[in-house]
Amino acid sequence: MQDLRGRVAVVTGGAGGIGRGIVEALLEEGARVVIGDVEEPALDMTVGELSERGEIRGVRTDVSDLQSVDALARSVYENEGACHLLFNNAGVTSGGGGKPWEQESNDWRWCYSVNVFGVAHGVLAFVPRMLESGEPGVVVNTSSQDGGIAPSGGLLETGLWTAQRNRPPELARTRERAPAPGTTFEEFKQQLAAAGRPTDTVDLTELGRFLIQGIKDGKFVISYGLEEAADLLHARADAIAKGDLPPAARL
């Protein structure tokens, strides 16, 4: 997919952060963009701010709810007639603080409902329609590098730092003690600087352009720092083969 002009792109979580960077890069390429986002005021603001750059509209969408994502897909096919590029990008952090075993059940439920089931719902709602259309299509799932590789490439100032604003009340924390205070982006940068670690921040629109170029190049994995991560990936694979604890990145 070398030419994105006139192609229809759907970006979940596109009202801010990485998603907005993707949206801006798509508009530069002449794509027709539909944003699905749970935060309606931010969605309306982003669509309004970017409407002069190209064809764009927003649909309030809760990716944790399959019916909501399916409604997004129906809207796209009824109005735009196709989906050529699907970006399952919406994501959250639990905000619980501390180690995994210090989280609450609802912390896990919320993260998985958006970060895992949100991707599954996007695939279930869109991919059958995309295949049935017979037109070229690409699906991109945004993920942290923390799982398979390791953190690299610079800091990302996104809505993840304030994801609690969209947390549903039925998945609120239930412990009597107050939740651990969240760390703001600036506080996190200060902590890194105090530890002598890099604090470079990624330009999110440039990240979107980098992603689009990766799609044009036919990349299956699109990420900064893959060459630098190769040695770590080999070391992790060797450790797993021996039944040992895989090494982590040294930041």
PDB file of N, CA and C in Angstrom, residues 95-98 173 177-184 187 191:
ATOM      1  N   GLY A  95      -2.946   2.635  36.707  1.00  0.00           N
ATOM      2  CA  GLY A  95      -2.870   3.698  37.695  1.00  0.00           C
ATOM      3  C   GLY A  95      -2.787   3.196  39.113  1.00  0.00           C
ATOM      4  N   GLY A  96      -2.679   1.877  39.274  1.00  0.00           N
ATOM      5  CA  GLY A  96      -2.635   1.318  40.621  1.00  0.00           C
ATOM      6  C   GLY A  96      -1.326   1.536  41.335  1.00  0.00           C
ATOM      7  N   GLY A  97      -0.248   1.679  40.566  1.00  0.00           N
ATOM      8  CA  GLY A  97       1.055   1.882  41.166  1.00  0.00           C
ATOM      9  C   GLY A  97       1.632   0.605  41.747  1.00  0.00           C
ATOM     10  N   GLY A  98       2.952   0.589  41.899  1.00  0.00           N
ATOM     11  CA  GLY A  98       3.590  -0.551  42.535  1.00  0.00           C
ATOM     12  C   GLY A  98       3.792  -1.732  41.622  1.00  0.00           C
ATOM     13  N   ARG A 173     -11.113   1.232  41.813  1.00  0.00           N
ATOM     14  CA  ARG A 173     -10.364   0.531  42.853  1.00  0.00           C
ATOM     15  C   ARG A 173     -11.256   0.380  44.091  1.00  0.00           C
ATOM     16  N   ARG A 177      -7.632   1.653  51.407  1.00  0.00           N
ATOM     17  CA  ARG A 177      -6.554   2.630  51.334  1.00  0.00           C
ATOM     18  C   ARG A 177      -6.652   3.404  50.024  1.00  0.00           C
ATOM     19  N   ALA A 178      -6.150   4.617  50.049  1.00  0.00           N
ATOM     20  CA  ALA A 178      -6.164   5.431  48.836  1.00  0.00           C
ATOM     21  C   ALA A 178      -5.187   4.848  47.829  1.00  0.00           C
ATOM     22  N   PRO A 179      -5.486   4.947  46.554  1.00  0.00           N
ATOM     23  CA  PRO A 179      -4.561   4.441  45.549  1.00  0.00           C
ATOM     24  C   PRO A 179      -3.245   5.203  45.572  1.00  0.00           C
ATOM     25  N   ALA A 180      -2.201   4.546  45.157  1.00  0.00           N
ATOM     26  CA  ALA A 180      -0.897   5.192  45.117  1.00  0.00           C
ATOM     27  C   ALA A 180      -0.961   6.406  44.203  1.00  0.00           C
ATOM     28  N   PRO A 181      -0.335   7.525  44.605  1.00  0.00           N
ATOM     29  CA  PRO A 181      -0.380   8.718  43.765  1.00  0.00           C
ATOM     30  C   PRO A 181       0.281   8.457  42.426  1.00  0.00           C
ATOM     31  N   GLY A 182      -0.365   8.915  41.373  1.00  0.00           N
ATOM     32  CA  GLY A 182       0.170   8.703  40.036  1.00  0.00           C
ATOM     33  C   GLY A 182       1.380   9.598  39.783  1.00  0.00           C
ATOM     34  N   THR A 183       2.230   9.182  38.904  1.00  0.00           N
ATOM     35  CA  THR A 183       3.389   9.961  38.498  1.00  0.00           C
ATOM     36  C   THR A 183       3.052  10.684  37.203  1.00  0.00           C
ATOM     37  N   THR A 184       3.235  12.005  37.203  1.00  0.00           N
ATOM     38  CA  THR A 184       2.994  12.752  35.980  1.00  0.00           C
ATOM     39  C   THR A 184       4.166  12.551  35.025  1.00  0.00           C
ATOM     40  N   GLU A 187       7.143  14.549  36.236  1.00  0.00           N
ATOM     41  CA  GLU A 187       7.773  13.924  37.399  1.00  0.00           C
ATOM     42  C   GLU A 187       8.615  12.728  36.988  1.00  0.00           C
ATOM     43  N   GLN A 191      12.653  12.109  37.484  1.00  0.00           N
ATOM     44  CA  GLN A 191      13.219  10.909  38.108  1.00  0.00           C
ATOM     45  C   GLN A 191      14.300  10.300  37.221  1.00  0.00           C
TER      46      GLN A 191
END
